């Protein structure tokens, strides 16, 4: 009798397991994704069935939650109409977009309804002390609002000065709001700072919170990766730097201090950046702030710096950030510089970089010699052989963890922001990028790239081919998993 029960139970478990694997396999096949991504998931599911199925259920599909999806649908038209009305208020916006920039400009305009605006002022900030000091001074001068959005806020050092400035601003009646990613700022949320900020009147919201119960309804590795500040609807910041003091941040990681940039911006693009913050605020809280802004264009900015905001993330423009990057690579004619801390590209990007090198473009890929993720490092290294063989220059920066993220094309235009050159940034994270169409600004950015290159070591193909076999095995293993990273 017992043998019979065990046999029946065994067959029932086998049938349940088989049904689950077949069902998840069918779902993977029916999702129209890049072939490499689908094959990677199928390989994982069949190689380690129980773990593979569980991993796919948790991380295989984009699930932001029902409320966020409903809000996104309801928000789109009011936000698009608001931007259209706002643009009509700007005088002197009759200008020509350069030929190299036009394909990206048209794509972003079609996908996001984001205009390109001239008459902006931009300051490139390269040192952490300068960035944090400038931000603190702008907060101290704030009269009406201070809105901040970051992936990481890490307490300590000069970052605490930002908290004190925000609390002082809130006490004098300034509307202070902060959006922080739940995972990136987990240590901050466990500290005393959120309670202190809220007591002072600062509104602090944990974005995309994680938890065991939420796993059933929301994908837990979708992250808010933006770095954005708007003060008084007059000054904006964006770039690669989180709200951290590098002297106090990840000192035990063995990679040195993080190296970042931020852009301090004034002009017509500022309310567009403001609109991205209020979009994210409404997405997370349901509170609409859109109608609160009555923006009057700054008349003192008479330069011709042209900027366009490119937001990206799940449900936002599909593959627009990936396509914009590919457009940038194919528009390069003389020199292409790509700076990123995390490089796990898809096949189209690798092909585009090799094609650029083949047609005589000087392609320079600038990466940190060490980064804080061994898995990503192995996956990144798996692409070096093909790139080096095609003539792409790879430079390994050794003066810290190079965290700057930008793509520089000739002396013509740049993409600068929060996007890493990996699938996570292309498809899963909420990111933001600025398209910069200006020769003078490009001069500054190219000088920055040259300073980074001076602190980097070029990697030769012959040297790379001599690496140990064990490293090649690890790289090829993580190469197979790269579509899932």
Coordinates of C-alpha atoms in Angstrom, one line a residue:
X1 CA 0.0 0.0 0.0
X2 CA 2.8 2.4 0.9
X3 CA 4.6 1.5 -2.3
X4 CA 1.5 2.4 -4.2
X5 CA 1.1 5.8 -2.5
X6 CA 4.7 6.6 -3.1
X7 CA 4.4 5.7 -6.7
X8 CA 1.3 7.8 -7.2
X9 CA 2.9 10.7 -5.4
X10 CA 6.0 10.4 -7.5
X11 CA 4.0 10.4 -10.7
X12 CA 2.0 13.4 -9.5
X13 CA 5.1 15.4 -8.7
X14 CA 6.6 14.4 -12.0
X15 CA 3.5 15.5 -13.8
X16 CA 3.4 18.8 -11.9
X17 CA 7.0 19.5 -12.6
X18 CA 6.7 18.6 -16.3
X19 CA 3.6 20.8 -16.6
X20 CA 5.4 23.7 -15.0
X21 CA 8.5 23.4 -17.2
X22 CA 6.4 23.0 -20.3
X23 CA 4.1 26.0 -19.3
X24 CA 7.1 28.3 -18.6
X25 CA 8.8 27.1 -21.8
X26 CA 5.7 28.0 -23.8
X27 CA 5.6 31.4 -22.2
X28 CA 9.2 32.1 -23.0
X29 CA 8.6 31.1 -26.6
X30 CA 5.5 33.3 -26.9
X31 CA 7.3 36.4 -25.7
X32 CA 8.8 38.3 -28.6
X33 CA 12.2 39.1 -27.2
X34 CA 15.7 39.1 -28.7
X35 CA 16.5 35.5 -29.6
X36 CA 19.6 35.4 -27.4
X37 CA 17.6 36.4 -24.3
X38 CA 14.9 33.7 -25.0
X39 CA 17.6 31.0 -25.6
X40 CA 19.4 31.9 -22.5
X41 CA 16.2 31.5 -20.4
X42 CA 15.4 28.2 -22.1
X43 CA 18.9 26.9 -21.4
X44 CA 18.7 27.9 -17.8
X45 CA 15.2 26.3 -17.4
X46 CA 16.2 23.0 -18.9
X47 CA 19.7 22.8 -17.3
X48 CA 18.4 23.5 -13.8
X49 CA 14.6 23.0 -14.1
X50 CA 13.4 23.9 -10.6
X51 CA 15.8 26.8 -10.1
X52 CA 15.4 27.9 -13.7
X53 CA 11.6 28.0 -13.5
X54 CA 11.7 29.9 -10.2
X55 CA 14.2 32.4 -11.5
X56 CA 12.1 33.0 -14.6
X57 CA 8.9 33.5 -12.6
X58 CA 10.8 36.1 -10.4
X59 CA 12.9 37.9 -13.0
X60 CA 11.9 36.7 -16.5
X61 CA 9.2 39.3 -17.3
X62 CA 8.7 43.0 -16.7
X63 CA 6.0 43.4 -14.0
X64 CA 5.8 46.9 -12.5
X65 CA 2.5 46.2 -10.7
X66 CA -1.1 46.9 -11.7
X67 CA -1.3 50.3 -10.1
X68 CA 1.8 51.6 -11.8
X69 CA 0.7 50.3 -15.2
X70 CA -2.7 52.0 -14.8
X71 CA -1.2 55.2 -13.7
X72 CA 1.2 55.2 -16.7
X73 CA -1.7 54.8 -19.1
X74 CA -3.6 57.6 -17.4
X75 CA -0.6 59.9 -17.2
X76 CA 0.7 59.9 -20.7
X77 CA -1.7 62.2 -22.5
X78 CA -1.8 64.9 -19.8
X79 CA 2.0 65.0 -19.7
X80 CA 2.3 65.0 -23.5
X81 CA -0.2 67.9 -23.8
X82 CA 1.6 69.8 -21.0
X83 CA 4.9 69.6 -22.8
X84 CA 3.4 70.7 -26.1
X85 CA 1.9 73.8 -24.4
X86 CA 5.1 74.5 -22.6
X87 CA 7.2 74.5 -25.7
X88 CA 5.0 77.2 -27.3
X89 CA 6.1 79.6 -24.6
X90 CA 9.7 79.5 -25.5
X91 CA 10.9 82.2 -27.9
X92 CA 13.7 81.8 -30.3
X93 CA 13.4 78.1 -30.9
X94 CA 13.9 78.2 -34.6
X95 CA 17.1 76.3 -35.3
X96 CA 18.5 73.5 -37.4
X97 CA 19.4 70.2 -35.9
X98 CA 22.7 68.9 -37.3
X99 CA 22.6 66.1 -39.8
X100 CA 24.4 63.6 -37.6
X101 CA 22.0 64.3 -34.7
X102 CA 18.8 64.3 -36.6
X103 CA 18.1 60.5 -36.7
X104 CA 18.3 60.4 -32.9
X105 CA 16.3 63.6 -32.4
X106 CA 13.5 62.3 -34.6
X107 CA 13.4 59.0 -32.9
X108 CA 13.2 60.6 -29.4
X109 CA 10.6 63.1 -30.5
X110 CA 8.4 60.3 -32.0
X111 CA 8.8 57.9 -29.0
X112 CA 8.7 60.4 -26.1
X113 CA 7.3 63.6 -27.4
X114 CA 10.4 65.3 -26.1
X115 CA 11.5 68.4 -27.9
X116 CA 15.1 69.6 -28.5
X117 CA 15.5 73.1 -27.0
X118 CA 18.2 75.7 -27.6
X119 CA 19.3 78.6 -25.4
X120 CA 20.6 76.4 -22.5
X121 CA 23.6 76.9 -20.2
X122 CA 25.6 74.0 -19.0
X123 CA 28.5 73.6 -16.5
X124 CA 30.5 70.3 -16.5
X125 CA 31.3 69.4 -12.9
X126 CA 34.0 66.7 -12.6
X127 CA 35.1 66.7 -8.9
X128 CA 32.9 65.2 -6.1
X129 CA 33.6 68.1 -3.8
X130 CA 32.6 70.6 -6.6
X131 CA 29.4 68.7 -7.4
X132 CA 28.2 68.4 -3.8
X133 CA 29.2 72.0 -2.9
X134 CA 27.4 73.4 -6.0
X135 CA 24.3 71.3 -5.2
X136 CA 24.3 72.4 -1.6
X137 CA 24.6 76.1 -2.5
X138 CA 21.7 75.8 -4.9
X139 CA 19.6 74.2 -2.3
X140 CA 20.5 76.9 0.2
X141 CA 19.4 79.5 -2.3
X142 CA 16.1 77.7 -3.1
X143 CA 12.9 79.8 -2.8
X144 CA 10.1 77.5 -3.9
X145 CA 11.1 73.8 -4.6
X146 CA 13.9 71.3 -4.3
X147 CA 13.2 67.9 -6.1
X148 CA 15.8 65.2 -6.0
X149 CA 15.8 61.7 -7.4
X150 CA 18.7 59.2 -7.0
X151 CA 19.4 55.5 -7.2
X152 CA 21.8 55.7 -4.2
X153 CA 21.9 58.1 -1.2
X154 CA 24.7 57.0 1.1
X155 CA 25.1 58.8 4.4
X156 CA 28.4 60.2 5.4
X157 CA 30.8 63.0 4.5
X158 CA 29.6 65.8 2.2
X159 CA 26.4 63.9 1.4
X160 CA 25.2 64.7 4.9
X161 CA 25.5 68.4 4.1
X162 CA 22.9 67.9 1.4
X163 CA 20.5 66.5 4.0
X164 CA 21.1 69.4 6.3
X165 CA 20.5 71.9 3.5
X166 CA 17.3 70.1 2.5
X167 CA 16.0 70.2 6.1
X168 CA 16.8 73.9 6.4
X169 CA 15.0 74.6 3.1
X170 CA 11.9 72.7 4.2
X171 CA 11.8 74.5 7.5
X172 CA 11.7 77.9 5.6
X173 CA 8.8 76.7 3.5
X174 CA 10.5 75.3 0.4
X175 CA 8.7 72.3 -1.1
X176 CA 11.3 69.5 -0.8
X177 CA 10.7 66.1 -2.3
X178 CA 13.1 63.1 -2.6
X179 CA 12.7 59.9 -4.6
X180 CA 15.2 57.1 -3.7
X181 CA 15.4 53.6 -5.1
X182 CA 14.5 51.0 -2.5
X183 CA 17.5 48.7 -3.3
X184 CA 20.2 51.2 -4.2
X185 CA 19.4 53.3 -1.0
X186 CA 18.6 50.4 1.3
X187 CA 21.3 51.4 3.8
X188 CA 20.0 54.9 3.8
X189 CA 16.5 53.8 4.6
X190 CA 17.8 51.8 7.5
X191 CA 19.6 54.8 8.9
X192 CA 18.3 57.7 11.0
X193 CA 18.2 60.1 8.0
X194 CA 14.7 59.4 6.5
X195 CA 13.0 60.1 9.8
X196 CA 15.0 63.3 10.4
X197 CA 14.2 64.5 6.9
X198 CA 10.5 63.8 7.3
X199 CA 10.4 65.5 10.7
X200 CA 11.8 68.6 9.0
X201 CA 9.1 68.6 6.4
X202 CA 11.0 66.8 3.5
X203 CA 8.8 64.4 1.6
X204 CA 10.9 61.2 1.2
X205 CA 9.5 58.3 -1.0
X206 CA 11.0 54.8 -1.4
X207 CA 10.7 53.9 -5.1
X208 CA 9.9 50.4 -6.2
X209 CA 10.0 48.9 -2.7
X210 CA 11.0 45.2 -2.4
X211 CA 9.6 42.5 -0.2
X212 CA 8.7 38.8 0.0
X213 CA 5.0 39.6 -0.6
X214 CA 5.7 41.9 -3.5
X215 CA 7.6 39.1 -5.4
X216 CA 4.2 37.7 -6.3
X217 CA 3.1 40.8 -8.1
X218 CA 6.1 42.9 -9.1
X219 CA 9.5 42.1 -10.6
X220 CA 12.0 42.9 -7.8
X221 CA 15.1 43.8 -9.9
X222 CA 13.5 46.7 -11.9
X223 CA 15.3 49.7 -10.5
X224 CA 15.0 53.5 -10.6
X225 CA 18.5 54.4 -11.7
X226 CA 18.1 58.1 -12.5
X227 CA 20.2 60.9 -11.0
X228 CA 18.1 64.1 -11.2
X229 CA 17.8 67.4 -9.3
X230 CA 15.6 70.3 -10.1
X231 CA 15.7 73.5 -7.9
X232 CA 13.1 76.3 -8.2
X233 CA 12.3 75.2 -11.8
X234 CA 15.5 77.1 -12.6
X235 CA 18.5 74.8 -12.1
X236 CA 18.8 71.1 -12.9
X237 CA 21.5 68.5 -12.4
X238 CA 22.0 65.1 -14.0
X239 CA 24.9 62.8 -14.8
X240 CA 26.4 59.7 -13.4
X241 CA 27.0 60.5 -9.7
X242 CA 24.8 59.2 -7.0
X243 CA 24.2 61.2 -3.8
X244 CA 27.4 60.0 -2.1
X245 CA 30.7 61.3 -1.0
X246 CA 33.2 59.0 -2.7
X247 CA 35.6 59.3 0.3
X248 CA 32.9 57.5 2.4
X249 CA 31.4 55.2 -0.2
X250 CA 32.3 51.5 -0.7
X251 CA 35.8 52.0 0.7
X252 CA 36.2 48.2 1.2
X253 CA 35.4 47.2 -2.4
X254 CA 39.0 47.4 -3.5
X255 CA 38.3 49.6 -6.6
X256 CA 39.3 53.0 -5.3
X257 CA 37.1 56.1 -5.2
X258 CA 34.3 56.4 -7.8
X259 CA 34.9 58.8 -10.6
X260 CA 31.8 60.7 -11.8
X261 CA 30.5 63.8 -13.6
X262 CA 27.4 65.9 -13.2
X263 CA 26.0 68.6 -15.5
X264 CA 24.5 71.7 -14.0
X265 CA 22.0 73.1 -16.4
X266 CA 19.9 76.2 -16.8
X267 CA 17.5 77.2 -19.6
X268 CA 14.4 75.9 -21.4
X269 CA 15.4 72.2 -20.8
X270 CA 15.0 72.6 -17.0
X271 CA 11.1 72.3 -17.0
X272 CA 11.4 69.3 -19.2
X273 CA 13.6 67.6 -16.7
X274 CA 11.2 68.8 -14.0
X275 CA 8.4 67.0 -15.8
X276 CA 10.3 63.7 -15.6
X277 CA 10.6 64.0 -11.8
X278 CA 6.9 64.8 -11.5
X279 CA 6.1 61.8 -13.8
X280 CA 8.1 59.5 -11.5
X281 CA 6.5 61.1 -8.4
X282 CA 3.0 60.5 -9.8
X283 CA 3.9 57.0 -10.9
X284 CA 5.0 56.1 -7.4
X285 CA 2.6 58.0 -5.2
X286 CA -0.4 58.8 -7.4
X287 CA -0.1 62.6 -6.6
X288 CA -0.2 64.9 -9.6
X289 CA 2.2 67.9 -9.5
X290 CA 2.1 68.7 -13.2
X291 CA -0.2 71.7 -13.0
X292 CA 1.9 73.4 -10.3
X293 CA 4.6 74.8 -12.6
X294 CA 4.1 78.1 -14.3
X295 CA 7.4 78.4 -16.1
X296 CA 8.7 81.7 -17.6
X297 CA 11.6 81.1 -20.0
X298 CA 15.0 82.5 -18.9
X299 CA 15.8 85.4 -21.1
X300 CA 19.4 85.9 -20.1
X301 CA 20.7 82.7 -21.7
X302 CA 21.5 83.6 -25.3
X303 CA 23.9 80.8 -26.2
X304 CA 22.9 78.1 -28.7
X305 CA 23.4 75.0 -26.6
X306 CA 20.8 72.5 -27.9
X307 CA 19.6 69.7 -25.5
X308 CA 17.1 67.0 -25.7
X309 CA 16.0 64.7 -22.8
X310 CA 15.8 61.0 -23.4
X311 CA 14.0 59.1 -20.6
X312 CA 13.9 55.4 -20.7
X313 CA 12.7 52.4 -18.8
X314 CA 10.0 49.7 -18.8
X315 CA 6.9 50.8 -20.6
X316 CA 8.7 54.0 -21.8
X317 CA 9.5 54.1 -25.5
X318 CA 10.4 50.4 -25.9
X319 CA 14.0 50.1 -27.3
X320 CA 14.5 53.8 -27.9
X321 CA 17.6 54.1 -25.8
X322 CA 19.2 51.1 -27.5
X323 CA 18.3 52.4 -30.9
X324 CA 19.6 55.9 -30.1
X325 CA 22.9 54.4 -29.1
X326 CA 23.1 52.4 -32.3
X327 CA 22.3 55.5 -34.3
X328 CA 25.1 57.4 -32.5
X329 CA 27.6 54.7 -33.3
X330 CA 26.6 54.5 -37.0
X331 CA 26.7 58.3 -37.3
X332 CA 30.4 58.5 -36.2
X333 CA 32.8 59.5 -39.0
X334 CA 36.1 60.2 -37.3
X335 CA 36.2 59.5 -33.5
X336 CA 33.8 57.6 -31.2
X337 CA 34.5 57.5 -27.4
X338 CA 32.4 55.3 -25.1
X339 CA 32.9 55.6 -21.4
X340 CA 31.0 53.3 -19.1
X341 CA 31.6 51.3 -15.8
X342 CA 29.6 48.3 -17.0
X343 CA 29.8 46.9 -20.5
X344 CA 27.7 43.9 -21.3
X345 CA 26.5 44.8 -24.8
X346 CA 24.0 43.0 -27.0
X347 CA 25.0 41.6 -30.5
X348 CA 23.8 44.7 -32.5
X349 CA 25.9 47.0 -30.4
X350 CA 29.0 44.8 -30.8
X351 CA 28.4 44.6 -34.5
X352 CA 28.0 48.4 -34.8
X353 CA 31.3 49.0 -32.9
X354 CA 33.2 46.6 -35.1
X355 CA 31.6 48.1 -38.2
X356 CA 32.7 51.6 -37.1
X357 CA 36.3 50.4 -36.6
X358 CA 36.2 48.7 -40.0
X359 CA 35.2 51.9 -41.8
X360 CA 38.1 53.8 -40.2
X361 CA 36.5 55.5 -37.2
X362 CA 38.8 55.7 -34.2
X363 CA 36.7 53.8 -31.6
X364 CA 37.8 54.1 -28.0
X365 CA 36.1 52.1 -25.3
X366 CA 37.1 53.3 -21.8
X367 CA 36.3 51.0 -18.9
X368 CA 37.5 50.8 -15.3
X369 CA 40.3 48.4 -14.7
X370 CA 38.3 47.0 -11.8
X371 CA 34.6 47.3 -11.0
X372 CA 32.5 46.2 -8.1
X373 CA 30.9 43.2 -9.8
X374 CA 33.0 40.1 -10.6
X375 CA 30.1 38.6 -12.6
X376 CA 29.7 41.6 -14.8
X377 CA 33.4 41.9 -15.1
X378 CA 33.7 38.4 -16.5
X379 CA 30.7 38.9 -18.9
X380 CA 32.3 42.2 -20.0
X381 CA 35.7 40.6 -20.8
X382 CA 34.0 38.0 -23.0
X383 CA 33.5 40.6 -25.7
X384 CA 37.1 41.9 -25.8
X385 CA 38.5 39.4 -28.2
X386 CA 36.1 40.2 -31.0
X387 CA 36.3 44.0 -30.4
X388 CA 40.1 44.1 -30.3
X389 CA 40.4 42.0 -33.4
X390 CA 38.2 44.4 -35.2
X391 CA 40.4 47.4 -34.2
X392 CA 38.4 48.8 -31.3
X393 CA 40.7 50.4 -28.7
X394 CA 40.0 49.2 -25.2
X395 CA 41.5 51.4 -22.4
X396 CA 41.4 50.3 -18.7
X397 CA 41.2 53.2 -16.3
X398 CA 43.1 52.6 -13.1
X399 CA 42.7 55.9 -11.1
X400 CA 39.5 54.7 -9.4
X401 CA 36.2 53.1 -10.4
X402 CA 35.3 55.1 -13.6
X403 CA 31.6 55.6 -13.2
X404 CA 31.0 58.3 -15.8
X405 CA 28.6 57.3 -18.6
X406 CA 28.8 59.1 -21.9
X407 CA 29.1 58.5 -25.7
X408 CA 31.0 61.1 -27.7
X409 CA 30.6 61.3 -31.4
X410 CA 33.2 63.2 -33.5
X411 CA 33.2 66.9 -32.4
X412 CA 29.5 67.0 -32.9
X413 CA 27.2 65.5 -30.3
X414 CA 27.1 63.4 -27.1
X415 CA 24.9 61.2 -25.1
X416 CA 25.5 61.8 -21.3
X417 CA 23.5 60.5 -18.4
X418 CA 22.8 57.4 -16.3
X419 CA 22.8 54.6 -18.8
X420 CA 25.4 51.9 -18.7
X421 CA 26.2 50.0 -21.8
X422 CA 24.4 46.8 -20.7
X423 CA 21.1 45.1 -21.2
X424 CA 19.9 46.1 -17.7
X425 CA 20.1 49.8 -18.5
X426 CA 18.6 49.3 -22.0
X427 CA 15.6 47.3 -20.9
X428 CA 15.0 47.1 -17.2
X429 CA 16.2 50.3 -15.3
X430 CA 14.5 53.7 -15.4
X431 CA 17.2 55.9 -16.8
X432 CA 17.8 59.3 -18.3
X433 CA 20.1 60.7 -20.9
X434 CA 20.8 64.1 -22.4
X435 CA 21.4 64.5 -26.1
X436 CA 23.9 67.3 -26.5
X437 CA 24.2 69.0 -29.9
X438 CA 26.9 71.6 -29.5
X439 CA 30.6 71.9 -30.6
X440 CA 31.7 74.0 -27.6
X441 CA 30.3 71.6 -25.0
X442 CA 31.8 68.7 -27.0
X443 CA 35.2 70.3 -26.7
X444 CA 34.9 70.1 -22.9
X445 CA 33.7 66.5 -22.9
X446 CA 36.4 65.4 -25.3
X447 CA 39.0 67.1 -23.0
X448 CA 37.5 65.1 -20.1
X449 CA 37.8 61.9 -22.1
X450 CA 41.4 62.6 -23.0
X451 CA 42.2 63.1 -19.3
X452 CA 40.6 59.8 -18.5
X453 CA 42.6 58.2 -21.3
X454 CA 45.8 59.6 -19.8
X455 CA 45.1 57.6 -16.6
X456 CA 44.2 54.4 -18.5
X457 CA 46.2 51.5 -20.0
X458 CA 45.5 50.4 -23.6
X459 CA 44.9 46.7 -23.9
X460 CA 46.5 44.9 -26.9
X461 CA 44.9 42.0 -28.7
X462 CA 48.1 39.9 -28.4
X463 CA 48.3 40.6 -24.7
X464 CA 44.6 39.6 -24.3
X465 CA 45.1 36.4 -26.2
X466 CA 47.7 35.3 -23.6
X467 CA 45.3 35.3 -20.6
X468 CA 45.0 32.1 -18.6
X469 CA 42.6 29.3 -19.8
X470 CA 40.6 29.5 -16.5
X471 CA 39.7 33.1 -17.2
X472 CA 38.6 32.2 -20.7
X473 CA 36.3 29.5 -19.4
X474 CA 34.7 31.9 -16.8
X475 CA 34.3 34.6 -19.5
X476 CA 32.6 32.2 -21.9
X477 CA 30.3 30.9 -19.2
X478 CA 29.1 34.4 -18.2
X479 CA 28.9 35.3 -21.9
X480 CA 26.2 32.6 -22.2
X481 CA 24.4 34.3 -19.3
X482 CA 25.0 37.9 -20.5
X483 CA 21.5 38.3 -22.0
X484 CA 20.1 37.8 -18.4
X485 CA 22.5 40.2 -16.6

